[in-house]
Amino acid sequence: MIDFTAWDIVRNLLLAARWTVALSLVAFALGGLVGLLVLFARVGRAKPLRWGAVAFIEVFQGTPLLMQLFLVFFGLPLVGVDTPAWFAACLALTLWTAAFLAEIWRGCVESVPKGQWEASASLAMNYLQQMRHVVLPQALRLAVPPTVGFSVQVVKGTALASIIGFVELSKASTMITNASFQPFTVYGAAAAAYFLLCFPLSAWSRRLERTLHVAHRN
Amino acid sequence: MSLIEIRDLHKRFGAVEVLKGIDLDIAAGEVVAIIGKSGSGKSTLLRCMNGLESHEAGSITVGGKVLLQDEEHLRALRLEVGMVFQQFNLFPHLTAGRNVMLSPMVVKGLAEAEAKPIAEKVLARVGLAEKFGSFPDQLSGGQQQRVAIARALAMNPKALLCDEITSALDPELVNEVLAVVKSLAADGMTLAMVTHEMRFARDVCDRVLFMHQGRIHESGRPEDVFASPKTPELQQFLGALS
């Protein structure tokens, strides 16, 4: 039997944590892009797009992320798409992130007072000009702290990708535990790794909330 | 020919009919005050003139062009008719100067170098040349409202609609805003204003409209309307104020 030193455990967890970070970054970046499209559909004027966006948001917010992972992982092969675990994890997490970010951002757009829409309309701006120059700049300031805060959920959400066999921090923990028979040490170290990833983000989010609030105009 | 012609205008919010057939002509250069109780439809009438509210029946014609409800016509109308709001509605993320420059640049496509002198001119017009770089939250309510007037003027409108523009101001700030409106009137700007400032209406306006239950109940020259109101409703309204 191989003897696992503490360093072996930590080293292997850190190697696996790279994949947690990579998956988080991909899900957050792509989820942000898709989320922006969903946001525009959600607050726009075209009714079919709005309904589509509402349906998308409700489905992804109303079902467990784990089911979404399973459906992508087992569903896409049924329609003939080759679906490795990393791809399924990226896709499911991206869509899940997009749904939540779109809803967070919708709240920010809608909290821009109606008078701002009316004033910009009375100055003959069209919808896109109103959005681009008046509403989104104000919504953005409101959106930054909760968006950064939500990134913590994305990092923790990546742990579920272990269940479809993607080797990130959680899956690596299980594998090391199975070999070392030291579950408490291994999972404790993994939890600490998650905390080290998440704590700076939530601290940053709180800080942004403070500074942006102070700088908030009007 | 009138600059603004309104014929048999009807507007309802759900079951409530707030405008029950308005006929109104406003000539170029005319200054019209619209008075009445809250709920009488006066703000709604003003907002219809800028297309911020749609109407169900009747017509609004500005400068000979009929206002249709599609986006193109609405924007064309708003190039002719500016609006100032009770709550100022300045863009809080932009300086006073940028508030004024935004629409000339975005809507009319002016370059920054062209828009800046315009902004400086209209801010000077409302007595705020030195506030070009101030953000709205660094200005008093009266100053914010004057910036809002300047912002509307920068689009060079033919008429300006003022919707209770002094109602949200502390009493000591009302006069600086009214002074600006008065000087615009003296310069020949066409003005339609919903107001509770009866003194101002009497001193500055050419005509006073009293609205009651969605209709223009009584109208005329301010000296007649205020001195000898004909209808009991207007008598009661003016009596409650004094």
Short mmCIF file of C-alpha atoms in Angstrom, two decimals:
data_model
loop_
_atom_site.label_atom_id
_atom_site.label_comp_id
_atom_site.label_asym_id
_atom_site.label_seq_id
_atom_site.Cartn_x
_atom_site.Cartn_y
_atom_site.Cartn_z
CA MET A 1 0.00 0.00 0.00
CA ILE A 2 1.18 3.49 -0.86
CA ASP A 3 1.72 5.79 2.10
CA PHE A 4 0.10 9.19 1.67
CA THR A 5 1.87 12.03 3.40
CA ALA A 6 0.00 15.26 4.09
CA TRP A 7 1.98 16.88 1.30
CA ASP A 8 0.86 14.20 -1.15
CA ILE A 9 -2.74 14.94 -0.29
CA VAL A 10 -2.33 18.70 -0.55
CA ARG A 11 -0.31 18.50 -3.76
CA ASN A 12 -2.88 16.33 -5.49
CA LEU A 13 -5.74 18.49 -4.29
CA LEU A 14 -4.02 21.62 -5.55
CA LEU A 15 -3.46 20.02 -8.94
CA ALA A 16 -7.14 19.15 -9.11
CA ALA A 17 -8.13 22.61 -7.88
CA ARG A 18 -6.78 23.98 -11.14
CA TRP A 19 -9.72 22.32 -12.84
CA THR A 20 -12.15 23.78 -10.35
CA VAL A 21 -10.74 27.21 -11.14
CA ALA A 22 -10.81 26.58 -14.89
CA LEU A 23 -14.39 25.30 -14.81
CA SER A 24 -15.46 28.26 -12.67
CA LEU A 25 -13.83 30.76 -15.03
CA VAL A 26 -15.37 29.16 -18.13
CA ALA A 27 -18.82 28.93 -16.54
CA PHE A 28 -18.66 32.49 -15.27
CA ALA A 29 -17.33 34.04 -18.49
CA LEU A 30 -19.62 32.14 -20.87
CA GLY A 31 -22.49 32.31 -18.40
CA GLY A 32 -22.03 36.08 -18.27
CA LEU A 33 -22.18 36.34 -22.06
CA VAL A 34 -25.23 34.11 -22.39
CA GLY A 35 -26.75 35.86 -19.37
CA LEU A 36 -26.39 39.21 -21.11
CA LEU A 37 -28.28 37.89 -24.14
CA VAL A 38 -30.98 36.43 -21.88
CA LEU A 39 -31.16 39.78 -20.05
CA PHE A 40 -31.74 41.68 -23.28
CA ALA A 41 -34.44 39.22 -24.28
CA ARG A 42 -35.97 39.44 -20.81
CA VAL A 43 -36.22 43.25 -20.59
CA GLY A 44 -36.73 43.86 -24.31
CA ARG A 45 -39.96 44.59 -26.07
CA ALA A 46 -40.37 41.50 -28.26
CA LYS A 47 -42.90 39.30 -26.47
CA PRO A 48 -41.74 35.88 -27.80
CA LEU A 49 -38.16 36.65 -26.75
CA ARG A 50 -39.35 37.80 -23.34
CA TRP A 51 -41.36 34.62 -22.79
CA GLY A 52 -38.43 32.53 -23.97
CA ALA A 53 -36.13 34.28 -21.50
CA VAL A 54 -38.60 33.83 -18.65
CA ALA A 55 -38.96 30.12 -19.45
CA PHE A 56 -35.17 29.69 -19.61
CA ILE A 57 -34.67 31.44 -16.28
CA GLU A 58 -37.48 29.57 -14.54
CA VAL A 59 -36.33 26.16 -15.76
CA PHE A 60 -32.72 26.64 -14.72
CA GLN A 61 -33.58 28.28 -11.42
CA GLY A 62 -36.34 25.80 -10.66
CA THR A 63 -34.42 22.56 -11.12
CA PRO A 64 -31.34 21.30 -9.25
CA LEU A 65 -28.01 21.93 -10.92
CA LEU A 66 -27.31 18.22 -10.48
CA MET A 67 -30.31 17.30 -12.67
CA GLN A 68 -29.15 19.81 -15.29
CA LEU A 69 -25.72 18.15 -15.31
CA PHE A 70 -27.27 14.70 -15.68
CA LEU A 71 -29.61 15.83 -18.44
CA VAL A 72 -26.77 17.35 -20.44
CA PHE A 73 -24.37 14.48 -19.76
CA PHE A 74 -26.82 11.70 -20.55
CA GLY A 75 -29.15 13.63 -22.85
CA LEU A 76 -26.78 14.94 -25.50
CA PRO A 77 -25.42 11.45 -26.34
CA LEU A 78 -29.04 10.37 -27.02
CA VAL A 79 -29.18 12.87 -29.87
CA GLY A 80 -25.79 11.77 -31.14
CA VAL A 81 -23.56 14.43 -29.60
CA ASP A 82 -20.33 13.11 -28.14
CA THR A 83 -20.33 14.48 -24.59
CA PRO A 84 -17.23 14.17 -22.43
CA ALA A 85 -17.64 15.05 -18.76
CA TRP A 86 -15.76 18.36 -19.04
CA PHE A 87 -18.01 19.49 -21.88
CA ALA A 88 -21.20 18.54 -20.06
CA ALA A 89 -19.97 20.31 -16.93
CA CYS A 90 -19.05 23.49 -18.81
CA LEU A 91 -22.34 23.57 -20.70
CA ALA A 92 -24.61 22.89 -17.72
CA LEU A 93 -22.77 25.34 -15.46
CA THR A 94 -22.77 27.99 -18.18
CA LEU A 95 -26.52 27.77 -18.68
CA TRP A 96 -27.18 27.66 -14.94
CA THR A 97 -24.95 30.70 -14.36
CA ALA A 98 -26.57 32.55 -17.26
CA ALA A 99 -30.05 32.07 -15.79
CA PHE A 100 -29.07 33.43 -12.39
CA LEU A 101 -26.99 36.33 -13.70
CA ALA A 102 -29.75 37.36 -16.12
CA GLU A 103 -32.20 37.48 -13.23
CA ILE A 104 -29.79 39.41 -10.97
CA TRP A 105 -29.12 41.90 -13.74
CA ARG A 106 -32.80 42.25 -14.59
CA GLY A 107 -33.38 43.44 -11.05
CA CYS A 108 -30.62 46.03 -11.52
CA VAL A 109 -32.02 47.28 -14.84
CA GLU A 110 -35.52 47.52 -13.40
CA SER A 111 -34.34 49.42 -10.36
CA VAL A 112 -33.25 52.29 -12.58
CA PRO A 113 -36.10 54.77 -12.01
CA LYS A 114 -38.84 55.12 -14.63
CA GLY A 115 -38.06 58.84 -14.82
CA GLN A 116 -34.72 58.00 -16.42
CA TRP A 117 -36.53 56.19 -19.25
CA GLU A 118 -38.98 59.06 -19.65
CA ALA A 119 -36.33 61.77 -19.64
CA SER A 120 -34.22 59.96 -22.22
CA ALA A 121 -37.30 59.24 -24.33
CA SER A 122 -38.30 62.89 -24.19
CA LEU A 123 -34.86 63.70 -25.59
CA ALA A 124 -35.72 61.61 -28.66
CA MET A 125 -33.45 58.66 -27.86
CA ASN A 126 -34.45 55.25 -29.17
CA TYR A 127 -34.55 52.11 -27.04
CA LEU A 128 -30.97 51.04 -27.69
CA GLN A 129 -29.64 54.54 -27.06
CA GLN A 130 -31.58 54.72 -23.79
CA MET A 131 -30.17 51.37 -22.72
CA ARG A 132 -26.61 52.06 -23.81
CA HIS A 133 -26.21 55.60 -22.49
CA VAL A 134 -28.66 55.97 -19.63
CA VAL A 135 -29.96 52.72 -18.14
CA LEU A 136 -27.10 50.21 -18.38
CA PRO A 137 -24.42 52.54 -16.96
CA GLN A 138 -26.59 53.01 -13.89
CA ALA A 139 -27.58 49.33 -13.68
CA LEU A 140 -23.94 48.25 -14.00
CA ARG A 141 -22.95 50.07 -10.84
CA LEU A 142 -25.72 48.25 -8.98
CA ALA A 143 -24.90 44.92 -10.59
CA VAL A 144 -21.22 44.58 -9.74
CA PRO A 145 -21.44 43.55 -6.05
CA PRO A 146 -24.16 40.86 -6.47
CA THR A 147 -22.44 39.56 -9.60
CA VAL A 148 -19.15 39.10 -7.81
CA GLY A 149 -21.09 37.59 -4.91
CA PHE A 150 -22.74 35.09 -7.21
CA SER A 151 -19.35 33.94 -8.52
CA VAL A 152 -18.99 32.21 -5.12
CA GLN A 153 -22.02 30.09 -5.98
CA VAL A 154 -20.44 29.18 -9.30
CA VAL A 155 -17.21 28.00 -7.63
CA LYS A 156 -19.14 25.84 -5.19
CA GLY A 157 -21.44 24.65 -7.97
CA THR A 158 -18.49 23.14 -9.84
CA ALA A 159 -18.27 20.50 -7.07
CA LEU A 160 -21.31 18.79 -8.58
CA ALA A 161 -19.37 18.13 -11.76
CA SER A 162 -17.53 15.45 -9.77
CA ILE A 163 -20.65 13.29 -9.94
CA ILE A 164 -20.47 12.92 -13.71
CA GLY A 165 -16.78 12.02 -13.38
CA PHE A 166 -15.07 15.33 -14.09
CA VAL A 167 -11.90 15.31 -11.99
CA GLU A 168 -11.85 18.62 -10.15
CA LEU A 169 -11.32 19.30 -6.45
CA SER A 170 -14.24 17.24 -5.12
CA LYS A 171 -13.72 14.24 -7.40
CA ALA A 172 -10.00 14.27 -6.61
CA SER A 173 -10.85 14.31 -2.89
CA THR A 174 -12.97 11.18 -3.28
CA MET A 175 -10.26 9.43 -5.25
CA ILE A 176 -7.55 10.32 -2.74
CA THR A 177 -9.79 9.27 0.13
CA ASN A 178 -10.38 5.89 -1.52
CA ALA A 179 -6.63 5.38 -1.75
CA SER A 180 -5.50 6.90 1.54
CA PHE A 181 -8.39 6.03 3.89
CA GLN A 182 -8.10 9.48 5.50
CA PRO A 183 -11.48 11.02 4.63
CA PHE A 184 -11.48 13.67 7.33
CA THR A 185 -8.04 15.00 6.43
CA VAL A 186 -8.72 14.94 2.71
CA TYR A 187 -12.17 16.48 2.75
CA GLY A 188 -11.04 18.99 5.35
CA ALA A 189 -8.21 20.07 3.07
CA ALA A 190 -10.60 20.23 0.10
CA ALA A 191 -13.06 22.35 2.05
CA ALA A 192 -10.21 24.65 3.02
CA ALA A 193 -9.26 24.95 -0.65
CA TYR A 194 -12.82 25.91 -1.58
CA PHE A 195 -12.85 28.43 1.23
CA LEU A 196 -9.60 29.97 0.03
CA LEU A 197 -11.14 30.36 -3.43
CA CYS A 198 -14.48 31.72 -2.24
CA PHE A 199 -13.61 33.92 0.70
CA PRO A 200 -11.66 36.52 -1.28
CA LEU A 201 -14.57 36.75 -3.73
CA SER A 202 -17.21 37.33 -1.09
CA ALA A 203 -14.94 39.76 0.75
CA TRP A 204 -14.38 41.62 -2.51
CA SER A 205 -18.13 41.68 -3.15
CA ARG A 206 -18.79 43.24 0.25
CA ARG A 207 -16.04 45.77 -0.33
CA LEU A 208 -17.48 46.73 -3.73
CA GLU A 209 -20.88 47.11 -2.19
CA ARG A 210 -19.44 49.61 0.26
CA THR A 211 -17.28 51.60 -2.15
CA LEU A 212 -19.85 51.70 -4.94
CA HIS A 213 -22.48 52.77 -2.50
CA VAL A 214 -20.33 55.64 -1.28
CA ALA A 215 -19.57 56.73 -4.82
CA HIS A 216 -23.19 56.31 -5.87
CA ARG A 217 -24.35 59.45 -7.60
CA ASN A 218 -27.73 60.78 -6.55
CA MET B 1 -51.45 78.24 -37.91
CA SER B 2 -51.08 76.72 -34.48
CA LEU B 3 -47.87 75.00 -33.50
CA ILE B 4 -49.73 72.38 -31.48
CA GLU B 5 -53.26 71.31 -32.44
CA ILE B 6 -55.17 68.84 -30.31
CA ARG B 7 -58.54 67.57 -31.50
CA ASP B 8 -61.02 65.55 -29.46
CA LEU B 9 -58.28 63.78 -27.49
CA HIS B 10 -59.36 60.78 -25.41
CA LYS B 11 -57.21 58.83 -22.99
CA ARG B 12 -58.09 56.14 -20.50
CA PHE B 13 -56.15 54.24 -17.87
CA GLY B 14 -58.06 50.96 -17.66
CA ALA B 15 -61.62 51.77 -16.71
CA VAL B 16 -60.89 55.40 -15.87
CA GLU B 17 -61.25 57.93 -18.66
CA VAL B 18 -58.77 60.68 -17.75
CA LEU B 19 -59.11 62.80 -20.89
CA LYS B 20 -62.65 63.11 -22.24
CA GLY B 21 -62.25 65.00 -25.47
CA ILE B 22 -59.66 67.77 -25.37
CA ASP B 23 -59.53 70.47 -28.05
CA LEU B 24 -56.59 72.80 -27.76
CA ASP B 25 -54.55 75.04 -30.03
CA ILE B 26 -51.27 76.50 -28.94
CA ALA B 27 -49.75 79.13 -31.19
CA ALA B 28 -46.03 79.50 -31.70
CA GLY B 29 -44.63 81.72 -28.96
CA GLU B 30 -47.66 81.30 -26.75
CA VAL B 31 -47.29 80.58 -23.04
CA VAL B 32 -50.07 78.43 -21.65
CA ALA B 33 -50.61 77.46 -18.03
CA ILE B 34 -52.66 74.36 -17.25
CA ILE B 35 -54.16 74.37 -13.77
CA GLY B 36 -56.56 72.11 -11.94
CA LYS B 37 -56.89 69.62 -9.10
CA SER B 38 -54.78 66.49 -9.03
CA GLY B 39 -56.52 63.83 -11.04
CA SER B 40 -58.05 66.37 -13.38
CA GLY B 41 -55.92 65.04 -16.25
CA LYS B 42 -53.59 68.01 -16.65
CA SER B 43 -50.33 66.08 -16.40
CA THR B 44 -51.70 63.36 -18.65
CA LEU B 45 -52.60 65.95 -21.28
CA LEU B 46 -49.05 67.32 -21.17
CA ARG B 47 -47.52 63.85 -21.35
CA CYS B 48 -49.68 63.04 -24.37
CA MET B 49 -48.19 66.06 -26.14
CA ASN B 50 -44.79 64.39 -25.90
CA GLY B 51 -46.02 60.88 -26.62
CA LEU B 52 -45.08 59.66 -23.15
CA GLU B 53 -48.70 58.60 -22.90
CA SER B 54 -50.54 57.14 -25.83
CA HIS B 55 -54.09 58.22 -26.62
CA GLU B 56 -57.07 56.16 -27.74
CA ALA B 57 -58.88 58.65 -29.91
CA GLY B 58 -58.45 62.09 -31.34
CA SER B 59 -55.36 63.65 -32.82
CA ILE B 60 -52.32 65.66 -31.88
CA THR B 61 -50.63 67.69 -34.58
CA VAL B 62 -47.34 69.43 -34.07
CA GLY B 63 -45.98 71.79 -36.70
CA GLY B 64 -48.46 70.38 -39.21
CA LYS B 65 -47.40 66.77 -38.62
CA VAL B 66 -49.85 64.34 -37.08
CA LEU B 67 -48.50 62.38 -34.12
CA LEU B 68 -48.71 58.67 -34.75
CA GLN B 69 -47.82 56.18 -32.04
CA ASP B 70 -44.98 54.39 -33.76
CA GLU B 71 -41.42 54.89 -32.62
CA GLU B 72 -40.31 56.92 -35.65
CA HIS B 73 -43.09 59.48 -35.34
CA LEU B 74 -42.66 59.71 -31.59
CA ARG B 75 -38.98 60.48 -31.92
CA ALA B 76 -39.63 63.04 -34.65
CA LEU B 77 -42.16 64.71 -32.35
CA ARG B 78 -39.76 64.74 -29.43
CA LEU B 79 -37.17 66.54 -31.53
CA GLU B 80 -39.70 69.38 -31.78
CA VAL B 81 -41.12 69.29 -28.27
CA GLY B 82 -38.91 69.16 -25.19
CA MET B 83 -40.02 68.22 -21.72
CA VAL B 84 -39.04 69.12 -18.17
CA PHE B 85 -40.19 66.93 -15.28
CA GLN B 86 -41.19 67.46 -11.68
CA GLN B 87 -38.39 65.20 -10.45
CA PHE B 88 -35.71 66.69 -12.78
CA ASN B 89 -34.70 63.20 -13.97
CA LEU B 90 -31.13 64.21 -14.64
CA PHE B 91 -28.83 61.32 -15.49
CA PRO B 92 -27.02 60.82 -12.15
CA HIS B 93 -23.95 59.16 -13.66
CA LEU B 94 -23.17 62.13 -15.91
CA THR B 95 -22.00 65.68 -15.17
CA ALA B 96 -24.30 68.61 -15.90
CA GLY B 97 -22.42 69.27 -19.11
CA ARG B 98 -22.63 65.62 -20.19
CA ASN B 99 -26.33 65.50 -19.34
CA VAL B 100 -26.83 68.33 -21.81
CA MET B 101 -24.45 66.98 -24.46
CA LEU B 102 -25.73 63.41 -24.47
CA SER B 103 -28.76 63.73 -26.71
CA PRO B 104 -27.22 66.15 -29.25
CA MET B 105 -24.37 63.64 -29.64
CA VAL B 106 -26.34 60.41 -29.53
CA VAL B 107 -29.52 61.45 -31.33
CA LYS B 108 -28.33 64.21 -33.65
CA GLY B 109 -24.91 62.66 -34.18
CA LEU B 110 -22.94 65.78 -33.30
CA ALA B 111 -19.26 65.43 -32.52
CA GLU B 112 -18.12 66.22 -29.00
CA ALA B 113 -16.47 69.42 -30.24
CA GLU B 114 -19.79 70.55 -31.73
CA ALA B 115 -21.94 69.56 -28.76
CA LYS B 116 -19.75 71.18 -26.12
CA PRO B 117 -20.27 74.82 -27.20
CA ILE B 118 -24.03 74.13 -27.37
CA ALA B 119 -23.98 72.76 -23.83
CA GLU B 120 -21.95 75.72 -22.59
CA LYS B 121 -24.38 78.11 -24.26
CA VAL B 122 -27.56 76.57 -22.81
CA LEU B 123 -26.02 76.16 -19.35
CA ALA B 124 -25.07 79.85 -19.45
CA ARG B 125 -28.65 80.55 -20.56
CA VAL B 126 -29.95 79.06 -17.28
CA GLY B 127 -27.17 80.74 -15.27
CA LEU B 128 -25.10 77.63 -14.60
CA ALA B 129 -22.09 78.01 -16.87
CA GLU B 130 -19.74 77.27 -13.98
CA LYS B 131 -21.50 73.98 -13.12
CA PHE B 132 -20.54 72.20 -16.35
CA GLY B 133 -18.43 69.62 -14.52
CA SER B 134 -20.68 69.09 -11.49
CA PHE B 135 -22.63 65.89 -10.96
CA PRO B 136 -26.36 66.20 -10.25
CA ASP B 137 -25.94 65.21 -6.60
CA GLN B 138 -23.57 68.14 -6.14
CA LEU B 139 -26.28 70.59 -7.24
CA SER B 140 -29.27 72.01 -5.38
CA GLY B 141 -32.76 71.07 -6.55
CA GLY B 142 -33.17 74.42 -8.26
CA GLN B 143 -29.85 74.02 -10.06
CA GLN B 144 -30.76 70.47 -11.10
CA GLN B 145 -34.02 71.68 -12.56
CA ARG B 146 -32.22 74.45 -14.46
CA VAL B 147 -29.81 71.87 -15.87
CA ALA B 148 -32.86 69.83 -16.92
CA ILE B 149 -34.23 72.88 -18.72
CA ALA B 150 -30.85 73.41 -20.39
CA ARG B 151 -30.80 69.75 -21.42
CA ALA B 152 -34.15 70.18 -23.16
CA LEU B 153 -33.06 73.46 -24.77
CA ALA B 154 -29.92 71.86 -26.20
CA MET B 155 -32.12 69.94 -28.63
CA ASN B 156 -33.43 73.27 -29.89
CA PRO B 157 -37.13 72.41 -29.49
CA LYS B 158 -39.97 74.49 -30.89
CA ALA B 159 -41.95 74.06 -27.70
CA LEU B 160 -41.21 73.14 -24.12
CA LEU B 161 -43.57 71.21 -21.85
CA CYS B 162 -43.12 71.77 -18.12
CA ASP B 163 -44.78 69.27 -15.81
CA GLU B 164 -45.02 70.83 -12.34
CA ILE B 165 -41.36 71.72 -12.53
CA THR B 166 -41.28 73.59 -9.22
CA SER B 167 -43.43 71.21 -7.17
CA ALA B 168 -40.50 69.15 -5.88
CA LEU B 169 -38.43 72.19 -4.92
CA ASP B 170 -37.92 73.83 -1.57
CA PRO B 171 -39.82 77.14 -1.56
CA GLU B 172 -36.68 79.26 -1.64
CA LEU B 173 -35.52 77.54 -4.84
CA VAL B 174 -38.73 78.01 -6.81
CA ASN B 175 -38.01 81.52 -8.01
CA GLU B 176 -34.67 80.81 -9.69
CA VAL B 177 -36.40 78.18 -11.85
CA LEU B 178 -39.40 80.37 -12.62
CA ALA B 179 -37.04 83.21 -13.56
CA VAL B 180 -35.51 80.96 -16.20
CA VAL B 181 -38.94 80.03 -17.54
CA LYS B 182 -39.93 83.68 -17.59
CA SER B 183 -36.88 84.62 -19.64
CA LEU B 184 -37.63 81.78 -22.07
CA ALA B 185 -41.15 83.11 -22.44
CA ALA B 186 -39.79 86.60 -23.07
CA ASP B 187 -37.58 85.16 -25.80
CA GLY B 188 -40.59 83.74 -27.60
CA MET B 189 -40.36 80.07 -26.60
CA THR B 190 -43.67 78.22 -26.85
CA LEU B 191 -44.46 76.89 -23.40
CA ALA B 192 -47.14 74.66 -21.98
CA MET B 193 -46.84 74.26 -18.25
CA VAL B 194 -48.78 72.39 -15.65
CA THR B 195 -48.32 74.48 -12.56
CA HIS B 196 -49.55 75.31 -9.10
CA GLU B 197 -47.81 78.70 -9.17
CA MET B 198 -50.88 80.88 -9.72
CA ARG B 199 -48.97 84.13 -9.37
CA PHE B 200 -46.55 83.02 -12.02
CA ALA B 201 -49.39 81.91 -14.29
CA ARG B 202 -51.01 85.30 -13.88
CA ASP B 203 -47.80 87.27 -14.50
CA VAL B 204 -46.21 85.31 -17.33
CA CYS B 205 -48.79 83.26 -19.20
CA ASP B 206 -50.86 84.35 -22.17
CA ARG B 207 -53.62 81.90 -21.44
CA VAL B 208 -54.80 79.75 -18.54
CA LEU B 209 -56.60 76.43 -18.95
CA PHE B 210 -58.52 75.08 -16.00
CA MET B 211 -58.95 71.32 -16.23
CA HIS B 212 -61.70 69.50 -14.38
CA GLN B 213 -62.63 65.82 -14.67
CA GLY B 214 -60.77 65.25 -17.90
CA ARG B 215 -62.04 68.29 -19.75
CA ILE B 216 -60.88 71.86 -20.26
CA HIS B 217 -63.54 73.33 -18.03
CA GLU B 218 -62.71 76.98 -18.44
CA SER B 219 -60.00 78.93 -20.21
CA GLY B 220 -59.05 82.46 -21.06
CA ARG B 221 -56.63 85.26 -20.42
CA PRO B 222 -55.16 85.05 -16.92
CA GLU B 223 -56.52 88.40 -15.82
CA ASP B 224 -60.06 87.24 -16.66
CA VAL B 225 -59.74 83.71 -15.36
CA PHE B 226 -58.29 84.68 -12.02
CA ALA B 227 -60.30 87.85 -11.47
CA SER B 228 -63.70 86.61 -12.55
CA PRO B 229 -63.94 82.83 -12.84
CA LYS B 230 -67.20 81.87 -14.50
CA THR B 231 -67.76 78.29 -13.42
CA PRO B 232 -68.38 77.27 -9.81
CA GLU B 233 -65.67 74.59 -10.11
CA LEU B 234 -62.98 77.15 -10.93
CA GLN B 235 -64.29 79.50 -8.25
CA GLN B 236 -64.03 76.70 -5.75
CA PHE B 237 -60.55 75.69 -6.96
CA LEU B 238 -59.21 79.23 -6.73
CA GLY B 239 -60.99 79.79 -3.44
CA ALA B 240 -59.31 76.75 -1.91
CA LEU B 241 -55.91 78.15 -2.86
CA SER B 242 -56.25 81.61 -1.34
#
